[in-house]
PDB file of C-alpha atoms and ligand atoms in Angstrom:
ATOM      1  CA  MET A  20    -260.199-213.208   1.018  1.00 85.00           C
ATOM      2  CA  SER A  21    -260.091-215.869   3.682  1.00 87.00           C
ATOM      3  CA  THR A  22    -260.846-214.829   7.234  1.00 88.00           C
ATOM      4  CA  TYR A  23    -260.726-216.374  10.684  1.00 88.00           C
ATOM      5  CA  LYS A  24    -264.226-217.748   9.921  1.00 90.00           C
ATOM      6  CA  ASP A  25    -262.799-220.060   7.255  1.00 91.00           C
ATOM      7  CA  SER A  26    -260.219-221.472   9.593  1.00 91.00           C
ATOM      8  CA  ASN A  27    -260.163-223.788  12.570  1.00 92.00           C
ATOM      9  CA  ASP A  28    -256.565-222.806  13.120  1.00 95.00           C
ATOM     10  CA  PHE A  29    -255.365-222.621  16.672  1.00 97.00           C
ATOM     11  CA  PHE A  30    -252.189-221.560  18.332  1.00 98.00           C
ATOM     12  CA  ILE A  31    -250.481-222.843  21.454  1.00 98.00           C
ATOM     13  CA  ILE A  32    -248.793-220.777  24.106  1.00 98.00           C
ATOM     14  CA  LYS A  33    -246.498-222.539  26.539  1.00 98.00           C
ATOM     15  CA  ALA A  34    -245.362-220.520  29.531  1.00 98.00           C
ATOM     16  CA  LEU A  35    -241.648-220.747  30.320  1.00 97.00           C
ATOM     17  CA  GLU A  36    -242.029-218.881  33.600  1.00 97.00           C
ATOM     18  CA  ASP A  37    -244.706-218.110  36.172  1.00 98.00           C
ATOM     19  CA  GLY A  38    -247.059-215.255  35.478  1.00 98.00           C
ATOM     20  CA  VAL A  39    -247.086-215.210  31.664  1.00 98.00           C
ATOM     21  CA  GLN A  40    -250.042-213.135  30.513  1.00 98.00           C
ATOM     22  CA  VAL A  41    -252.099-213.915  27.437  1.00 98.00           C
ATOM     23  CA  ILE A  42    -254.192-210.888  26.579  1.00 98.00           C
ATOM     24  CA  GLY A  43    -256.998-211.002  24.018  1.00 98.00           C
ATOM     25  CA  LEU A  44    -257.720-207.840  22.028  1.00 98.00           C
ATOM     26  CA  THR A  45    -261.100-207.116  20.508  1.00 98.00           C
ATOM     27  CA  ARG A  46    -261.955-207.340  16.843  1.00 97.00           C
ATOM     28  CA  GLY A  47    -263.388-204.252  15.098  1.00 97.00           C
ATOM     29  CA  THR A  48    -262.774-200.513  15.148  1.00 97.00           C
ATOM     30  CA  ASP A  49    -262.326-200.468  18.897  1.00 97.00           C
ATOM     31  CA  THR A  50    -259.180-202.377  19.862  1.00 97.00           C
ATOM     32  CA  ARG A  51    -259.079-203.039  23.560  1.00 98.00           C
ATOM     33  CA  PHE A  52    -258.174-205.746  26.042  1.00 98.00           C
ATOM     34  CA  HIS A  53    -261.097-208.078  26.711  1.00 98.00           C
ATOM     35  CA  HIS A  54    -259.477-211.019  28.430  1.00 98.00           C
ATOM     36  CA  SER A  55    -256.327-211.665  30.378  1.00 98.00           C
ATOM     37  CA  GLU A  56    -255.197-215.163  31.263  1.00 98.00           C
ATOM     38  CA  LYS A  57    -252.286-215.898  33.587  1.00 98.00           C
ATOM     39  CA  LEU A  58    -250.207-218.984  32.914  1.00 98.00           C
ATOM     40  CA  ASP A  59    -247.701-220.461  35.326  1.00 98.00           C
ATOM     41  CA  LYS A  60    -244.535-222.217  34.210  1.00 98.00           C
ATOM     42  CA  ASN A  61    -245.222-225.161  31.856  1.00 98.00           C
ATOM     43  CA  GLU A  62    -248.927-224.351  31.631  1.00 98.00           C
ATOM     44  CA  MET A  63    -250.244-224.186  28.088  1.00 98.00           C
ATOM     45  CA  MET A  64    -253.122-222.450  26.453  1.00 98.00           C
ATOM     46  CA  ILE A  65    -254.669-223.495  23.166  1.00 98.00           C
ATOM     47  CA  ALA A  66    -256.628-220.691  21.505  1.00 98.00           C
ATOM     48  CA  GLN A  67    -258.107-219.425  18.270  1.00 97.00           C
ATOM     49  CA  PHE A  68    -258.837-216.099  16.656  1.00 97.00           C
ATOM     50  CA  THR A  69    -262.582-215.566  16.851  1.00 97.00           C
ATOM     51  CA  GLU A  70    -265.376-213.142  16.189  1.00 96.00           C
ATOM     52  CA  HIS A  71    -264.351-211.415  19.419  1.00 97.00           C
ATOM     53  CA  THR A  72    -260.569-211.744  19.293  1.00 97.00           C
ATOM     54  CA  SER A  73    -258.402-210.393  16.476  1.00 97.00           C
ATOM     55  CA  ALA A  74    -255.078-210.035  18.236  1.00 97.00           C
ATOM     56  CA  VAL A  75    -253.252-211.481  21.172  1.00 98.00           C
ATOM     57  CA  LYS A  76    -250.564-209.901  23.263  1.00 98.00           C
ATOM     58  CA  ILE A  77    -248.218-212.124  25.226  1.00 97.00           C
ATOM     59  CA  ARG A  78    -246.270-210.767  28.133  1.00 97.00           C
ATOM     60  CA  GLY A  79    -243.494-212.870  29.628  1.00 97.00           C
ATOM     61  CA  ASN A  80    -241.328-215.721  28.444  1.00 97.00           C
ATOM     62  CA  ALA A  81    -243.245-218.225  26.359  1.00 98.00           C
ATOM     63  CA  ILE A  82    -243.145-220.445  23.299  1.00 98.00           C
ATOM     64  CA  ILE A  83    -245.870-219.785  20.734  1.00 98.00           C
ATOM     65  CA  GLN A  84    -246.662-222.413  18.115  1.00 98.00           C
ATOM     66  CA  SER A  85    -248.943-221.803  15.157  1.00 97.00           C
ATOM     67  CA  SER A  86    -249.347-222.944  11.583  1.00 95.00           C
ATOM     68  CA  HIS A  87    -246.822-220.195  10.757  1.00 94.00           C
ATOM     69  CA  GLY A  88    -244.198-221.846  12.898  1.00 97.00           C
ATOM     70  CA  GLU A  89    -242.793-221.504  16.364  1.00 97.00           C
ATOM     71  CA  ILE A  90    -241.531-218.410  18.063  1.00 95.00           C
ATOM     72  CA  SER A  91    -240.210-217.684  21.517  1.00 93.00           C
ATOM     73  CA  ASN A  92    -239.917-214.356  23.232  1.00 83.00           C
ATOM     74  CA  LEU A  93    -237.572-215.828  25.796  1.00 80.00           C
ATOM     75  CA  ASN A  94    -234.974-213.323  26.840  1.00 69.00           C
ATOM     76  CA  ASP A  95    -232.192-214.025  29.271  1.00 62.00           C
ATOM     77  CA  GLU A  96    -231.447-210.478  30.390  1.00 57.00           C
TER      78      GLU A  96
HETATM   79  N1  LIG B 122    -264.266-215.377  24.534  1.00 70.44           N
HETATM   80  C1  LIG B 122    -263.063-215.215  23.763  1.00 70.44           C
HETATM   81  C2  LIG B 122    -263.413-215.326  22.256  1.00 70.44           C
HETATM   82  O1  LIG B 122    -264.275-216.136  21.899  1.00 70.44           O
HETATM   83  C3  LIG B 122    -262.057-216.273  24.180  1.00 70.44           C
HETATM   84  C4  LIG B 122    -260.785-216.257  23.412  1.00 70.44           C
HETATM   85  C5  LIG B 122    -260.623-216.818  22.182  1.00 70.44           C
HETATM   86  C6  LIG B 122    -259.523-215.690  23.788  1.00 70.44           C
HETATM   87  N2  LIG B 122    -259.321-216.640  21.765  1.00 70.44           N
HETATM   88  C7  LIG B 122    -258.630-215.949  22.711  1.00 70.44           C
HETATM   89  C8  LIG B 122    -259.045-214.995  24.922  1.00 70.44           C
HETATM   90  C9  LIG B 122    -257.298-215.534  22.761  1.00 70.44           C
HETATM   91  C10 LIG B 122    -257.716-214.594  24.942  1.00 70.44           C
HETATM   92  C11 LIG B 122    -256.852-214.844  23.877  1.00 70.44           C
HETATM   93  O2  LIG B 122    -262.843-214.592  21.464  1.00 70.44           O
END
Protein backbone atom coordinates (compact mmCIF):
# COMPACT_ATOMS: atom_id res chain seq x y z
CA MET A 1 0.00 0.00 0.00
CA SER A 2 1.35 3.42 -0.82
CA THR A 3 1.20 6.06 1.87
CA TYR A 4 1.85 9.77 2.19
CA LYS A 5 5.52 8.83 2.77
CA ASP A 6 5.84 7.61 -0.81
CA SER A 7 4.47 10.81 -2.23
CA ASN A 8 5.65 14.38 -2.64
CA ASP A 9 2.14 15.30 -3.64
CA PHE A 10 0.91 18.69 -2.63
CA PHE A 11 -2.37 20.49 -2.87
CA ILE A 12 -3.13 24.16 -3.37
CA ILE A 13 -5.82 26.15 -1.66
CA LYS A 14 -6.76 29.50 -3.12
CA ALA A 15 -9.00 31.70 -0.99
CA LEU A 16 -11.90 33.32 -2.83
CA GLU A 17 -12.84 35.49 0.13
CA ASP A 18 -11.23 36.92 3.26
CA GLY A 19 -10.97 34.70 6.29
CA VAL A 20 -10.81 31.25 4.69
CA GLN A 21 -9.58 28.78 7.29
CA VAL A 22 -7.32 25.84 6.51
CA ILE A 23 -7.36 23.48 9.46
CA GLY A 24 -4.91 20.59 9.80
CA LEU A 25 -6.09 17.46 11.60
CA THR A 26 -3.71 15.07 13.30
CA ARG A 27 -2.73 11.66 12.02
CA GLY A 28 -3.30 8.62 14.26
CA THR A 29 -5.98 7.40 16.64
CA ASP A 30 -6.54 10.85 18.05
CA THR A 31 -8.01 13.14 15.39
CA ARG A 32 -7.87 16.74 16.45
CA PHE A 33 -7.13 20.18 15.09
CA HIS A 34 -3.43 21.02 15.30
CA HIS A 35 -3.09 24.03 13.04
CA SER A 36 -5.35 26.72 11.71
CA GLU A 37 -4.25 29.07 8.96
CA LYS A 38 -6.28 32.08 7.85
CA LEU A 39 -6.13 33.10 4.21
CA ASP A 40 -7.40 36.37 2.83
CA LYS A 41 -8.88 36.73 -0.64
CA ASN A 42 -6.50 35.56 -3.39
CA GLU A 43 -3.96 34.23 -0.90
CA MET A 44 -2.84 30.69 -1.59
CA MET A 45 -1.45 27.93 0.51
CA ILE A 46 0.56 25.02 -0.83
CA ALA A 47 0.58 22.04 1.55
CA GLN A 48 1.18 18.32 1.86
CA PHE A 49 -0.10 15.47 3.95
CA THR A 50 2.60 14.61 6.45
CA GLU A 51 3.47 12.49 9.43
CA HIS A 52 1.49 14.98 11.51
CA THR A 53 -1.38 15.82 9.16
CA SER A 54 -3.79 13.27 7.73
CA ALA A 55 -6.77 15.45 6.94
CA VAL A 56 -7.53 19.04 6.18
CA LYS A 57 -10.73 20.93 6.76
CA ILE A 58 -11.42 24.05 4.74
CA ARG A 59 -13.91 26.59 5.91
CA GLY A 60 -14.99 29.33 3.53
CA ASN A 61 -15.03 29.82 -0.21
CA ALA A 62 -11.91 28.45 -1.87
CA ILE A 63 -10.56 26.55 -4.84
CA ILE A 64 -8.63 23.39 -4.00
CA GLN A 65 -6.33 21.84 -6.58
CA SER A 66 -4.71 18.44 -6.19
CA SER A 67 -3.56 15.56 -8.33
CA HIS A 68 -7.17 14.35 -8.09
CA GLY A 69 -8.43 17.47 -9.78
CA GLU A 70 -9.91 20.78 -8.79
CA ILE A 71 -12.82 21.43 -6.52
CA SER A 72 -14.47 24.56 -5.22
CA ASN A 73 -16.73 24.92 -2.25
CA LEU A 74 -17.89 28.30 -3.47
CA ASN A 75 -21.50 28.88 -2.63
CA ASP A 76 -23.45 31.94 -3.60
CA GLU A 77 -26.18 31.79 -0.97
N1 LIG B 1 3.51 21.09 10.83
C1 LIG B 1 2.47 20.60 9.96
C2 LIG B 1 2.89 19.20 9.41
O1 LIG B 1 4.07 19.00 9.14
C3 LIG B 1 2.27 21.59 8.83
C4 LIG B 1 1.26 21.17 7.82
C5 LIG B 1 1.51 20.32 6.79
C6 LIG B 1 -0.11 21.58 7.70
N2 LIG B 1 0.37 20.16 6.03
C7 LIG B 1 -0.63 20.91 6.57
C8 LIG B 1 -0.96 22.45 8.43
C9 LIG B 1 -1.95 21.09 6.16
C10 LIG B 1 -2.27 22.61 8.01
C11 LIG B 1 -2.77 21.94 6.89
O2 LIG B 1 2.04 18.35 9.29
